[in-house]
Amino acid sequence: MIPSALKPTMDSFNTLMRFFSNQKAKIGYGIMAIATIGGERIFSLLSFQCPCNVEQNMVYGLSYLLGPALVLFIVGLFLSTSLWRLYTGCCLNPRKLCPHRANCVGCLTVLFNVIVGALVAPIMWLSIALLNGTFYECAVSGLEDKALVNWFCKNRTITCKDELAKVLCVPSNMATENSKELLRILQAQSQILGWILIMSSASAGLIGTCYKNCRSQVSYLQLTFWKVYMEKEAEKFDSFTEEYATRLAERNLKSFFENKDPEAFPFPNHKAWEHISTIYTYDRGEQYYSTLQRYVENPNRDYTPEKMPLEMEHNLG
């Protein structure tokens, strides 16, 4: 029993926990943004040193600008559960990627959503890096295109063309005023590109969300329920997996050490795992919210492949 004096505190704590649980996606993006800003500052201050060489500036600057973005994109793909549900086993059975022609659009949609989700962190990195300008300044100062060099050094001394790659470095034979002016131009260009990237990403996100909701086969409240259900199903699946894996391990170890036949242990067969591992696509004619629910509510789920009629197996596939 909770003392009456502590009930208001517990209620406030539960309310706070529910708030964080409901906002965990936004909190996650906030943490990602803070980590990206911190990582960019660490790279800029501790490890980045522009070589001030025409032959190396471009490669060095772009490696710091694009390299972390590529790594973040790959990490985003690695952490995507949907990607592995779609991809696992497809080399042995390519039809798993698209078991039915009608479902190909759904599979492509899942793959598109995976790529878009993995692009969030790289876009954050590129936006922050461009707004800071350090990597862009180093890369562009190594340009060897004569037209661009002439544009940057227009109305300036001939030294500008020879010393453009050293604009970030000291000492430089370029006049201080010219050097500062070139740095301001490069930084302004970088920041403009950064804001263009931010505005383009935000606009694309808004348009994509509007299009997705406009084409949704369910109402907003049902879609909200669906999202909550999928989160809860994933949480419970993890807890059930741990519990049953523990029980199975204990049963096998007990059988081994006691030198006895193992006790009967109900466990899904291989075909059941295959069914619930497929990507779910919504059908208005079914009141299901996941492949797991579709499977457990199917009255013929316990049929074995040998006993199942061919037409029934086709309908389940």
PDB file of C-alpha atoms in Angstrom:
ATOM      1  CA  MET A   1       0.000   0.000   0.000  1.00  0.00           C
ATOM      2  CA  ILE A   2       1.254   3.463  -0.909  1.00  0.00           C
ATOM      3  CA  PRO A   3       0.899   6.004   1.922  1.00  0.00           C
ATOM      4  CA  SER A   4      -1.677   8.688   1.146  1.00  0.00           C
ATOM      5  CA  ALA A   5       0.978  11.382   1.570  1.00  0.00           C
ATOM      6  CA  LEU A   6       3.005   9.881  -1.293  1.00  0.00           C
ATOM      7  CA  LYS A   7       0.098   9.406  -3.725  1.00  0.00           C
ATOM      8  CA  PRO A   8       0.299  12.933  -5.248  1.00  0.00           C
ATOM      9  CA  THR A   9       4.034  12.438  -5.772  1.00  0.00           C
ATOM     10  CA  MET A  10       3.517   9.031  -7.390  1.00  0.00           C
ATOM     11  CA  ASP A  11       0.753  10.416  -9.609  1.00  0.00           C
ATOM     12  CA  SER A  12       3.025  13.239 -10.740  1.00  0.00           C
ATOM     13  CA  PHE A  13       5.838  10.772 -11.379  1.00  0.00           C
ATOM     14  CA  ASN A  14       3.542   8.508 -13.446  1.00  0.00           C
ATOM     15  CA  THR A  15       2.295  11.512 -15.418  1.00  0.00           C
ATOM     16  CA  LEU A  16       5.883  12.552 -16.115  1.00  0.00           C
ATOM     17  CA  MET A  17       6.814   9.026 -17.212  1.00  0.00           C
ATOM     18  CA  ARG A  18       3.800   8.846 -19.533  1.00  0.00           C
ATOM     19  CA  PHE A  19       4.798  12.199 -21.031  1.00  0.00           C
ATOM     20  CA  PHE A  20       8.346  10.997 -21.731  1.00  0.00           C
ATOM     21  CA  SER A  21       6.982   7.713 -23.113  1.00  0.00           C
ATOM     22  CA  ASN A  22       4.638   9.532 -25.499  1.00  0.00           C
ATOM     23  CA  GLN A  23       7.337  11.974 -26.574  1.00  0.00           C
ATOM     24  CA  LYS A  24      10.196   9.492 -26.860  1.00  0.00           C
ATOM     25  CA  ALA A  25      10.498   9.971 -30.628  1.00  0.00           C
ATOM     26  CA  LYS A  26      10.875  13.741 -30.263  1.00  0.00           C
ATOM     27  CA  ILE A  27      13.234  13.297 -27.308  1.00  0.00           C
ATOM     28  CA  GLY A  28      15.280  10.856 -29.389  1.00  0.00           C
ATOM     29  CA  TYR A  29      15.601  13.357 -32.238  1.00  0.00           C
ATOM     30  CA  GLY A  30      16.581  16.047 -29.732  1.00  0.00           C
ATOM     31  CA  ILE A  31      19.316  13.847 -28.270  1.00  0.00           C
ATOM     32  CA  MET A  32      20.472  13.009 -31.804  1.00  0.00           C
ATOM     33  CA  ALA A  33      20.689  16.715 -32.673  1.00  0.00           C
ATOM     34  CA  ILE A  34      22.653  17.523 -29.500  1.00  0.00           C
ATOM     35  CA  ALA A  35      25.031  14.596 -30.122  1.00  0.00           C
ATOM     36  CA  THR A  36      25.509  15.717 -33.742  1.00  0.00           C
ATOM     37  CA  ILE A  37      26.317  19.289 -32.686  1.00  0.00           C
ATOM     38  CA  GLY A  38      28.752  18.025 -30.055  1.00  0.00           C
ATOM     39  CA  GLY A  39      30.422  15.657 -32.519  1.00  0.00           C
ATOM     40  CA  GLU A  40      30.802  18.395 -35.116  1.00  0.00           C
ATOM     41  CA  ARG A  41      32.396  20.758 -32.580  1.00  0.00           C
ATOM     42  CA  ILE A  42      34.806  18.052 -31.411  1.00  0.00           C
ATOM     43  CA  PHE A  43      35.855  17.299 -35.008  1.00  0.00           C
ATOM     44  CA  SER A  44      36.284  21.009 -35.766  1.00  0.00           C
ATOM     45  CA  LEU A  45      38.304  21.885 -32.678  1.00  0.00           C
ATOM     46  CA  LEU A  46      40.368  18.782 -31.975  1.00  0.00           C
ATOM     47  CA  SER A  47      41.031  16.828 -35.163  1.00  0.00           C
ATOM     48  CA  PHE A  48      40.370  19.043 -38.187  1.00  0.00           C
ATOM     49  CA  GLN A  49      43.393  20.857 -39.606  1.00  0.00           C
ATOM     50  CA  CYS A  50      43.082  22.042 -43.188  1.00  0.00           C
ATOM     51  CA  PRO A  51      46.310  21.096 -45.061  1.00  0.00           C
ATOM     52  CA  CYS A  52      46.336  24.439 -46.972  1.00  0.00           C
ATOM     53  CA  ASN A  53      47.346  22.668 -50.136  1.00  0.00           C
ATOM     54  CA  VAL A  54      45.586  22.952 -53.490  1.00  0.00           C
ATOM     55  CA  GLU A  55      45.906  19.210 -54.121  1.00  0.00           C
ATOM     56  CA  GLN A  56      44.603  18.152 -50.681  1.00  0.00           C
ATOM     57  CA  ASN A  57      42.125  20.779 -49.462  1.00  0.00           C
ATOM     58  CA  MET A  58      39.170  19.535 -51.516  1.00  0.00           C
ATOM     59  CA  VAL A  59      39.577  15.860 -50.564  1.00  0.00           C
ATOM     60  CA  TYR A  60      40.308  16.650 -46.920  1.00  0.00           C
ATOM     61  CA  GLY A  61      37.387  19.051 -46.515  1.00  0.00           C
ATOM     62  CA  LEU A  62      34.880  16.765 -48.262  1.00  0.00           C
ATOM     63  CA  SER A  63      36.039  13.756 -46.240  1.00  0.00           C
ATOM     64  CA  TYR A  64      35.122  15.566 -43.014  1.00  0.00           C
ATOM     65  CA  LEU A  65      31.895  16.913 -44.510  1.00  0.00           C
ATOM     66  CA  LEU A  66      30.596  13.727 -46.147  1.00  0.00           C
ATOM     67  CA  GLY A  67      32.466  10.955 -44.300  1.00  0.00           C
ATOM     68  CA  PRO A  68      30.572  11.162 -40.969  1.00  0.00           C
ATOM     69  CA  ALA A  69      27.298  11.587 -42.889  1.00  0.00           C
ATOM     70  CA  LEU A  70      27.927   8.303 -44.722  1.00  0.00           C
ATOM     71  CA  VAL A  71      28.833   6.525 -41.468  1.00  0.00           C
ATOM     72  CA  LEU A  72      25.654   7.828 -39.785  1.00  0.00           C
ATOM     73  CA  PHE A  73      23.589   6.647 -42.753  1.00  0.00           C
ATOM     74  CA  ILE A  74      25.086   3.145 -42.548  1.00  0.00           C
ATOM     75  CA  VAL A  75      24.511   3.026 -38.784  1.00  0.00           C
ATOM     76  CA  GLY A  76      20.894   4.078 -39.358  1.00  0.00           C
ATOM     77  CA  LEU A  77      20.448   1.159 -41.778  1.00  0.00           C
ATOM     78  CA  PHE A  78      22.058  -1.259 -39.309  1.00  0.00           C
ATOM     79  CA  LEU A  79      19.646  -0.187 -36.564  1.00  0.00           C
ATOM     80  CA  SER A  80      16.533  -0.510 -38.732  1.00  0.00           C
ATOM     81  CA  THR A  81      14.406  -3.482 -37.654  1.00  0.00           C
ATOM     82  CA  SER A  82      12.172  -3.152 -40.722  1.00  0.00           C
ATOM     83  CA  LEU A  83      15.162  -3.512 -43.066  1.00  0.00           C
ATOM     84  CA  TRP A  84      16.257  -6.784 -41.497  1.00  0.00           C
ATOM     85  CA  ARG A  85      12.698  -8.155 -41.431  1.00  0.00           C
ATOM     86  CA  LEU A  86      12.500  -7.441 -45.151  1.00  0.00           C
ATOM     87  CA  TYR A  87      16.001  -8.588 -46.066  1.00  0.00           C
ATOM     88  CA  THR A  88      16.711 -11.609 -43.826  1.00  0.00           C
ATOM     89  CA  GLY A  89      16.639 -14.841 -45.821  1.00  0.00           C
ATOM     90  CA  CYS A  90      15.978 -13.192 -49.178  1.00  0.00           C
ATOM     91  CA  CYS A  91      19.185 -14.610 -50.714  1.00  0.00           C
ATOM     92  CA  LEU A  92      17.896 -18.153 -50.155  1.00  0.00           C
ATOM     93  CA  ASN A  93      14.336 -17.212 -51.050  1.00  0.00           C
ATOM     94  CA  PRO A  94      14.158 -14.014 -53.170  1.00  0.00           C
ATOM     95  CA  ARG A  95      10.351 -14.188 -53.161  1.00  0.00           C
ATOM     96  CA  LYS A  96      10.404 -13.082 -49.519  1.00  0.00           C
ATOM     97  CA  LEU A  97      11.109  -9.552 -50.723  1.00  0.00           C
ATOM     98  CA  CYS A  98       7.869  -9.562 -52.679  1.00  0.00           C
ATOM     99  CA  PRO A  99       5.782 -12.711 -52.044  1.00  0.00           C
ATOM    100  CA  HIS A 100       2.851 -11.388 -54.065  1.00  0.00           C
ATOM    101  CA  ARG A 101       2.702  -8.835 -56.831  1.00  0.00           C
ATOM    102  CA  ALA A 102       0.081  -6.869 -54.938  1.00  0.00           C
ATOM    103  CA  ASN A 103       2.465  -6.572 -51.999  1.00  0.00           C
ATOM    104  CA  CYS A 104       5.454  -5.254 -53.977  1.00  0.00           C
ATOM    105  CA  VAL A 105       4.345  -1.651 -53.481  1.00  0.00           C
ATOM    106  CA  GLY A 106       4.169  -2.253 -49.730  1.00  0.00           C
ATOM    107  CA  CYS A 107       7.703  -3.710 -49.680  1.00  0.00           C
ATOM    108  CA  LEU A 108       9.059  -0.793 -51.716  1.00  0.00           C
ATOM    109  CA  THR A 109       7.285   1.604 -49.347  1.00  0.00           C
ATOM    110  CA  VAL A 110       8.930  -0.073 -46.354  1.00  0.00           C
ATOM    111  CA  LEU A 111      12.338   0.152 -48.042  1.00  0.00           C
ATOM    112  CA  PHE A 112      11.743   3.833 -48.854  1.00  0.00           C
ATOM    113  CA  ASN A 113      10.756   4.552 -45.222  1.00  0.00           C
ATOM    114  CA  VAL A 114      13.890   2.764 -44.002  1.00  0.00           C
ATOM    115  CA  ILE A 115      16.113   4.922 -46.226  1.00  0.00           C
ATOM    116  CA  VAL A 116      14.315   8.119 -45.197  1.00  0.00           C
ATOM    117  CA  GLY A 117      14.666   7.215 -41.518  1.00  0.00           C
ATOM    118  CA  ALA A 118      18.376   6.490 -41.953  1.00  0.00           C
ATOM    119  CA  LEU A 119      18.878   9.888 -43.659  1.00  0.00           C
ATOM    120  CA  VAL A 120      17.768  11.903 -40.611  1.00  0.00           C
ATOM    121  CA  ALA A 121      21.116  11.789 -38.796  1.00  0.00           C
ATOM    122  CA  PRO A 122      23.261  12.458 -41.937  1.00  0.00           C
ATOM    123  CA  ILE A 123      21.102  15.479 -42.837  1.00  0.00           C
ATOM    124  CA  MET A 124      21.527  16.791 -39.289  1.00  0.00           C
ATOM    125  CA  TRP A 125      25.294  16.408 -39.590  1.00  0.00           C
ATOM    126  CA  LEU A 126      25.494  18.110 -43.002  1.00  0.00           C
ATOM    127  CA  SER A 127      23.257  20.970 -41.866  1.00  0.00           C
ATOM    128  CA  ILE A 128      25.276  21.662 -38.730  1.00  0.00           C
ATOM    129  CA  ALA A 129      28.617  21.274 -40.538  1.00  0.00           C
ATOM    130  CA  LEU A 130      27.539  23.669 -43.304  1.00  0.00           C
ATOM    131  CA  LEU A 131      26.228  26.240 -40.834  1.00  0.00           C
ATOM    132  CA  ASN A 132      29.586  26.154 -39.070  1.00  0.00           C
ATOM    133  CA  GLY A 133      31.398  26.450 -42.403  1.00  0.00           C
ATOM    134  CA  THR A 134      34.848  25.124 -41.458  1.00  0.00           C
ATOM    135  CA  PHE A 135      34.809  21.998 -43.623  1.00  0.00           C
ATOM    136  CA  TYR A 136      33.242  23.777 -46.606  1.00  0.00           C
ATOM    137  CA  GLU A 137      35.803  26.605 -46.459  1.00  0.00           C
ATOM    138  CA  CYS A 138      38.679  24.129 -46.579  1.00  0.00           C
ATOM    139  CA  ALA A 139      37.141  22.111 -49.440  1.00  0.00           C
ATOM    140  CA  VAL A 140      36.250  25.077 -51.662  1.00  0.00           C
ATOM    141  CA  SER A 141      39.594  26.820 -51.083  1.00  0.00           C
ATOM    142  CA  GLY A 142      41.200  23.844 -52.848  1.00  0.00           C
ATOM    143  CA  LEU A 143      39.293  24.384 -56.077  1.00  0.00           C
ATOM    144  CA  GLU A 144      41.432  24.306 -59.210  1.00  0.00           C
ATOM    145  CA  ASP A 145      38.764  25.338 -61.710  1.00  0.00           C
ATOM    146  CA  LYS A 146      40.040  28.533 -63.304  1.00  0.00           C
ATOM    147  CA  ALA A 147      36.576  30.091 -63.726  1.00  0.00           C
ATOM    148  CA  LEU A 148      35.750  29.675 -60.019  1.00  0.00           C
ATOM    149  CA  VAL A 149      39.176  30.837 -58.900  1.00  0.00           C
ATOM    150  CA  ASN A 150      38.868  33.930 -61.104  1.00  0.00           C
ATOM    151  CA  TRP A 151      35.400  34.599 -59.646  1.00  0.00           C
ATOM    152  CA  PHE A 152      36.664  34.391 -56.069  1.00  0.00           C
ATOM    153  CA  CYS A 153      39.694  36.557 -56.832  1.00  0.00           C
ATOM    154  CA  LYS A 154      37.929  39.112 -59.014  1.00  0.00           C
ATOM    155  CA  ASN A 155      39.242  42.672 -58.426  1.00  0.00           C
ATOM    156  CA  ARG A 156      41.980  41.320 -56.166  1.00  0.00           C
ATOM    157  CA  THR A 157      45.738  40.978 -56.559  1.00  0.00           C
ATOM    158  CA  ILE A 158      47.343  38.147 -58.494  1.00  0.00           C
ATOM    159  CA  THR A 159      48.478  36.735 -55.141  1.00  0.00           C
ATOM    160  CA  CYS A 160      44.889  35.720 -54.400  1.00  0.00           C
ATOM    161  CA  LYS A 161      44.914  33.054 -57.126  1.00  0.00           C
ATOM    162  CA  ASP A 162      48.140  31.557 -55.821  1.00  0.00           C
ATOM    163  CA  GLU A 163      47.244  31.782 -52.129  1.00  0.00           C
ATOM    164  CA  LEU A 164      43.537  30.838 -52.216  1.00  0.00           C
ATOM    165  CA  ALA A 165      44.276  27.405 -50.749  1.00  0.00           C
ATOM    166  CA  LYS A 166      45.992  29.085 -47.758  1.00  0.00           C
ATOM    167  CA  VAL A 167      43.113  31.413 -46.916  1.00  0.00           C
ATOM    168  CA  LEU A 168      42.419  29.421 -43.734  1.00  0.00           C
ATOM    169  CA  CYS A 169      46.044  29.269 -42.701  1.00  0.00           C
ATOM    170  CA  VAL A 170      48.681  31.509 -41.202  1.00  0.00           C
ATOM    171  CA  PRO A 171      51.069  32.672 -42.540  1.00  0.00           C
ATOM    172  CA  SER A 172      49.708  33.673 -45.927  1.00  0.00           C
ATOM    173  CA  ASN A 173      51.063  36.098 -48.510  1.00  0.00           C
ATOM    174  CA  MET A 174      47.545  37.397 -49.177  1.00  0.00           C
ATOM    175  CA  ALA A 175      46.556  40.767 -47.754  1.00  0.00           C
ATOM    176  CA  THR A 176      44.712  40.496 -44.446  1.00  0.00           C
ATOM    177  CA  GLU A 177      41.674  42.359 -45.733  1.00  0.00           C
ATOM    178  CA  ASN A 178      41.394  40.117 -48.805  1.00  0.00           C
ATOM    179  CA  SER A 179      41.832  37.019 -46.659  1.00  0.00           C
ATOM    180  CA  LYS A 180      39.072  38.035 -44.228  1.00  0.00           C
ATOM    181  CA  GLU A 181      36.752  38.980 -47.070  1.00  0.00           C
ATOM    182  CA  LEU A 182      37.261  35.623 -48.798  1.00  0.00           C
ATOM    183  CA  LEU A 183      36.594  33.803 -45.521  1.00  0.00           C
ATOM    184  CA  ARG A 184      33.351  35.722 -45.084  1.00  0.00           C
ATOM    185  CA  ILE A 185      32.281  34.815 -48.624  1.00  0.00           C
ATOM    186  CA  LEU A 186      33.074  31.117 -48.115  1.00  0.00           C
ATOM    187  CA  GLN A 187      31.323  31.044 -44.744  1.00  0.00           C
ATOM    188  CA  ALA A 188      28.266  32.798 -46.183  1.00  0.00           C
ATOM    189  CA  GLN A 189      28.081  30.280 -49.033  1.00  0.00           C
ATOM    190  CA  SER A 190      28.360  27.395 -46.595  1.00  0.00           C
ATOM    191  CA  GLN A 191      25.623  28.771 -44.340  1.00  0.00           C
ATOM    192  CA  ILE A 192      23.323  29.424 -47.309  1.00  0.00           C
ATOM    193  CA  LEU A 193      23.758  25.794 -48.412  1.00  0.00           C
ATOM    194  CA  GLY A 194      23.093  24.676 -44.837  1.00  0.00           C
ATOM    195  CA  TRP A 195      19.828  26.616 -44.644  1.00  0.00           C
ATOM    196  CA  ILE A 196      18.790  25.367 -48.099  1.00  0.00           C
ATOM    197  CA  LEU A 197      19.348  21.803 -46.907  1.00  0.00           C
ATOM    198  CA  ILE A 198      17.366  22.412 -43.697  1.00  0.00           C
ATOM    199  CA  MET A 199      14.462  24.088 -45.508  1.00  0.00           C
ATOM    200  CA  SER A 200      14.406  21.432 -48.244  1.00  0.00           C
ATOM    201  CA  SER A 201      14.400  18.599 -45.699  1.00  0.00           C
ATOM    202  CA  ALA A 202      11.674  20.220 -43.607  1.00  0.00           C
ATOM    203  CA  SER A 203       9.535  20.875 -46.686  1.00  0.00           C
ATOM    204  CA  ALA A 204      10.030  17.340 -47.983  1.00  0.00           C
ATOM    205  CA  GLY A 205       9.114  15.947 -44.556  1.00  0.00           C
ATOM    206  CA  LEU A 206       5.950  18.041 -44.379  1.00  0.00           C
ATOM    207  CA  ILE A 207       4.884  17.150 -47.932  1.00  0.00           C
ATOM    208  CA  GLY A 208       5.627  13.458 -47.353  1.00  0.00           C
ATOM    209  CA  THR A 209       3.661  13.401 -44.093  1.00  0.00           C
ATOM    210  CA  CYS A 210       0.707  15.205 -45.686  1.00  0.00           C
ATOM    211  CA  TYR A 211       0.711  12.800 -48.629  1.00  0.00           C
ATOM    212  CA  LYS A 212       0.978   9.748 -46.372  1.00  0.00           C
ATOM    213  CA  ASN A 213      -1.894  10.908 -44.137  1.00  0.00           C
ATOM    214  CA  CYS A 214      -3.986  11.901 -47.151  1.00  0.00           C
ATOM    215  CA  ARG A 215      -3.577   8.404 -48.628  1.00  0.00           C
ATOM    216  CA  SER A 216      -4.124   6.640 -45.292  1.00  0.00           C
ATOM    217  CA  GLN A 217      -6.802   3.942 -45.319  1.00  0.00           C
ATOM    218  CA  VAL A 218      -7.587   4.537 -41.640  1.00  0.00           C
ATOM    219  CA  SER A 219      -8.673   7.586 -39.659  1.00  0.00           C
ATOM    220  CA  TYR A 220      -6.255   9.670 -37.603  1.00  0.00           C
ATOM    221  CA  LEU A 221      -7.365   8.182 -34.267  1.00  0.00           C
ATOM    222  CA  GLN A 222      -7.168   4.615 -35.571  1.00  0.00           C
ATOM    223  CA  LEU A 223      -3.743   5.351 -36.999  1.00  0.00           C
ATOM    224  CA  THR A 224      -2.688   6.655 -33.583  1.00  0.00           C
ATOM    225  CA  PHE A 225      -4.005   3.466 -31.970  1.00  0.00           C
ATOM    226  CA  TRP A 226      -2.149   1.396 -34.576  1.00  0.00           C
ATOM    227  CA  LYS A 227       1.163   3.106 -33.787  1.00  0.00           C
ATOM    228  CA  VAL A 228       0.673   2.609 -30.036  1.00  0.00           C
ATOM    229  CA  TYR A 229      -0.260  -1.034 -30.596  1.00  0.00           C
ATOM    230  CA  MET A 230       2.864  -1.704 -32.674  1.00  0.00           C
ATOM    231  CA  GLU A 231       5.072  -0.160 -29.982  1.00  0.00           C
ATOM    232  CA  LYS A 232       3.438  -2.218 -27.247  1.00  0.00           C
ATOM    233  CA  GLU A 233       3.589  -5.405 -29.300  1.00  0.00           C
ATOM    234  CA  ALA A 234       7.320  -4.887 -29.879  1.00  0.00           C
ATOM    235  CA  GLU A 235       7.897  -4.264 -26.153  1.00  0.00           C
ATOM    236  CA  LYS A 236       5.905  -7.343 -25.114  1.00  0.00           C
ATOM    237  CA  PHE A 237       7.558  -9.454 -27.816  1.00  0.00           C
ATOM    238  CA  ASP A 238      10.969  -8.642 -26.361  1.00  0.00           C
ATOM    239  CA  SER A 239       9.846  -9.553 -22.826  1.00  0.00           C
ATOM    240  CA  PHE A 240       8.153 -12.790 -24.005  1.00  0.00           C
ATOM    241  CA  THR A 241      11.230 -13.681 -26.043  1.00  0.00           C
ATOM    242  CA  GLU A 242      13.482 -13.287 -23.019  1.00  0.00           C
ATOM    243  CA  GLU A 243      11.107 -15.245 -20.786  1.00  0.00           C
ATOM    244  CA  TYR A 244      10.623 -18.170 -23.179  1.00  0.00           C
ATOM    245  CA  ALA A 245      14.295 -18.282 -24.143  1.00  0.00           C
ATOM    246  CA  THR A 246      15.160 -18.490 -20.424  1.00  0.00           C
ATOM    247  CA  ARG A 247      12.635 -21.271 -19.833  1.00  0.00           C
ATOM    248  CA  LEU A 248      13.832 -23.239 -22.864  1.00  0.00           C
ATOM    249  CA  ALA A 249      17.471 -22.872 -21.804  1.00  0.00           C
ATOM    250  CA  GLU A 250      16.623 -24.020 -18.251  1.00  0.00           C
ATOM    251  CA  ARG A 251      14.657 -26.993 -19.609  1.00  0.00           C
ATOM    252  CA  ASN A 252      17.503 -28.087 -21.904  1.00  0.00           C
ATOM    253  CA  LEU A 253      20.168 -27.671 -19.220  1.00  0.00           C
ATOM    254  CA  LYS A 254      18.051 -29.554 -16.701  1.00  0.00           C
ATOM    255  CA  SER A 255      17.576 -32.400 -19.172  1.00  0.00           C
ATOM    256  CA  PHE A 256      21.302 -32.501 -19.882  1.00  0.00           C
ATOM    257  CA  PHE A 257      22.599 -32.400 -16.320  1.00  0.00           C
ATOM    258  CA  GLU A 258      19.923 -34.756 -14.933  1.00  0.00           C
ATOM    259  CA  ASN A 259      20.331 -37.125 -17.888  1.00  0.00           C
ATOM    260  CA  LYS A 260      16.581 -37.243 -18.504  1.00  0.00           C
ATOM    261  CA  ASP A 261      14.329 -36.830 -21.505  1.00  0.00           C
ATOM    262  CA  PRO A 262      13.297 -33.180 -21.904  1.00  0.00           C
ATOM    263  CA  GLU A 263       9.823 -32.119 -20.879  1.00  0.00           C
ATOM    264  CA  ALA A 264       7.326 -31.179 -23.571  1.00  0.00           C
ATOM    265  CA  PHE A 265       7.751 -27.534 -24.500  1.00  0.00           C
ATOM    266  CA  PRO A 266       5.191 -25.787 -26.735  1.00  0.00           C
ATOM    267  CA  PHE A 267       7.020 -23.744 -29.328  1.00  0.00           C
ATOM    268  CA  PRO A 268       6.099 -22.122 -32.671  1.00  0.00           C
ATOM    269  CA  ASN A 269       7.185 -24.048 -35.739  1.00  0.00           C
ATOM    270  CA  HIS A 270       9.355 -22.682 -38.517  1.00  0.00           C
ATOM    271  CA  LYS A 271       6.393 -21.744 -40.723  1.00  0.00           C
ATOM    272  CA  ALA A 272       4.813 -19.744 -37.883  1.00  0.00           C
ATOM    273  CA  TRP A 273       8.029 -17.730 -37.461  1.00  0.00           C
ATOM    274  CA  GLU A 274       8.056 -17.108 -41.216  1.00  0.00           C
ATOM    275  CA  HIS A 275       4.479 -15.798 -41.142  1.00  0.00           C
ATOM    276  CA  ILE A 276       4.941 -13.340 -38.279  1.00  0.00           C
ATOM    277  CA  SER A 277       8.312 -12.104 -39.621  1.00  0.00           C
ATOM    278  CA  THR A 278       6.898 -10.768 -42.871  1.00  0.00           C
ATOM    279  CA  ILE A 279       6.278  -7.058 -43.394  1.00  0.00           C
ATOM    280  CA  TYR A 280       2.662  -6.152 -42.602  1.00  0.00           C
ATOM    281  CA  THR A 281       0.560  -4.219 -45.081  1.00  0.00           C
ATOM    282  CA  TYR A 282      -2.851  -2.948 -44.020  1.00  0.00           C
ATOM    283  CA  ASP A 283      -6.029  -4.286 -45.637  1.00  0.00           C
ATOM    284  CA  ARG A 284      -9.368  -2.526 -45.091  1.00  0.00           C
ATOM    285  CA  GLY A 285     -11.135  -5.894 -45.190  1.00  0.00           C
ATOM    286  CA  GLU A 286      -9.240  -7.116 -42.120  1.00  0.00           C
ATOM    287  CA  GLN A 287      -9.279  -5.748 -38.597  1.00  0.00           C
ATOM    288  CA  TYR A 288      -5.638  -6.635 -37.976  1.00  0.00           C
ATOM    289  CA  TYR A 289      -2.795  -4.377 -36.869  1.00  0.00           C
ATOM    290  CA  SER A 290       0.207  -6.675 -37.401  1.00  0.00           C
ATOM    291  CA  THR A 291       1.248  -9.949 -38.974  1.00  0.00           C
ATOM    292  CA  LEU A 292       1.259 -11.458 -35.488  1.00  0.00           C
ATOM    293  CA  GLN A 293      -2.406 -10.603 -34.923  1.00  0.00           C
ATOM    294  CA  ARG A 294      -3.291 -11.831 -38.411  1.00  0.00           C
ATOM    295  CA  TYR A 295      -1.572 -15.139 -37.685  1.00  0.00           C
ATOM    296  CA  VAL A 296      -2.994 -15.841 -34.211  1.00  0.00           C
ATOM    297  CA  GLU A 297      -6.562 -15.001 -35.330  1.00  0.00           C
ATOM    298  CA  ASN A 298      -6.325 -17.308 -38.338  1.00  0.00           C
ATOM    299  CA  PRO A 299      -8.347 -20.444 -37.505  1.00  0.00           C
ATOM    300  CA  ASN A 300      -6.111 -22.556 -39.780  1.00  0.00           C
ATOM    301  CA  ARG A 301      -2.801 -21.525 -38.252  1.00  0.00           C
ATOM    302  CA  ASP A 302      -2.190 -24.956 -36.704  1.00  0.00           C
ATOM    303  CA  TYR A 303      -2.300 -26.778 -40.033  1.00  0.00           C
ATOM    304  CA  THR A 304       0.983 -28.407 -40.987  1.00  0.00           C
ATOM    305  CA  PRO A 305       2.250 -27.902 -44.563  1.00  0.00           C
ATOM    306  CA  GLU A 306       1.620 -31.605 -45.332  1.00  0.00           C
ATOM    307  CA  LYS A 307      -2.042 -31.530 -44.222  1.00  0.00           C
ATOM    308  CA  MET A 308      -2.960 -28.066 -45.469  1.00  0.00           C
ATOM    309  CA  PRO A 309      -4.893 -27.988 -48.749  1.00  0.00           C
ATOM    310  CA  LEU A 310      -3.035 -26.276 -51.568  1.00  0.00           C
ATOM    311  CA  GLU A 311      -5.565 -23.494 -52.023  1.00  0.00           C
ATOM    312  CA  MET A 312      -5.596 -22.783 -48.257  1.00  0.00           C
ATOM    313  CA  GLU A 313      -1.795 -22.563 -48.158  1.00  0.00           C
ATOM    314  CA  HIS A 314      -1.920 -20.133 -51.065  1.00  0.00           C
ATOM    315  CA  ASN A 315      -4.366 -17.915 -49.196  1.00  0.00           C
ATOM    316  CA  LEU A 316      -2.183 -17.898 -46.078  1.00  0.00           C
ATOM    317  CA  GLY A 317       1.003 -17.031 -47.992  1.00  0.00           C
TER     318      GLY A 317
END
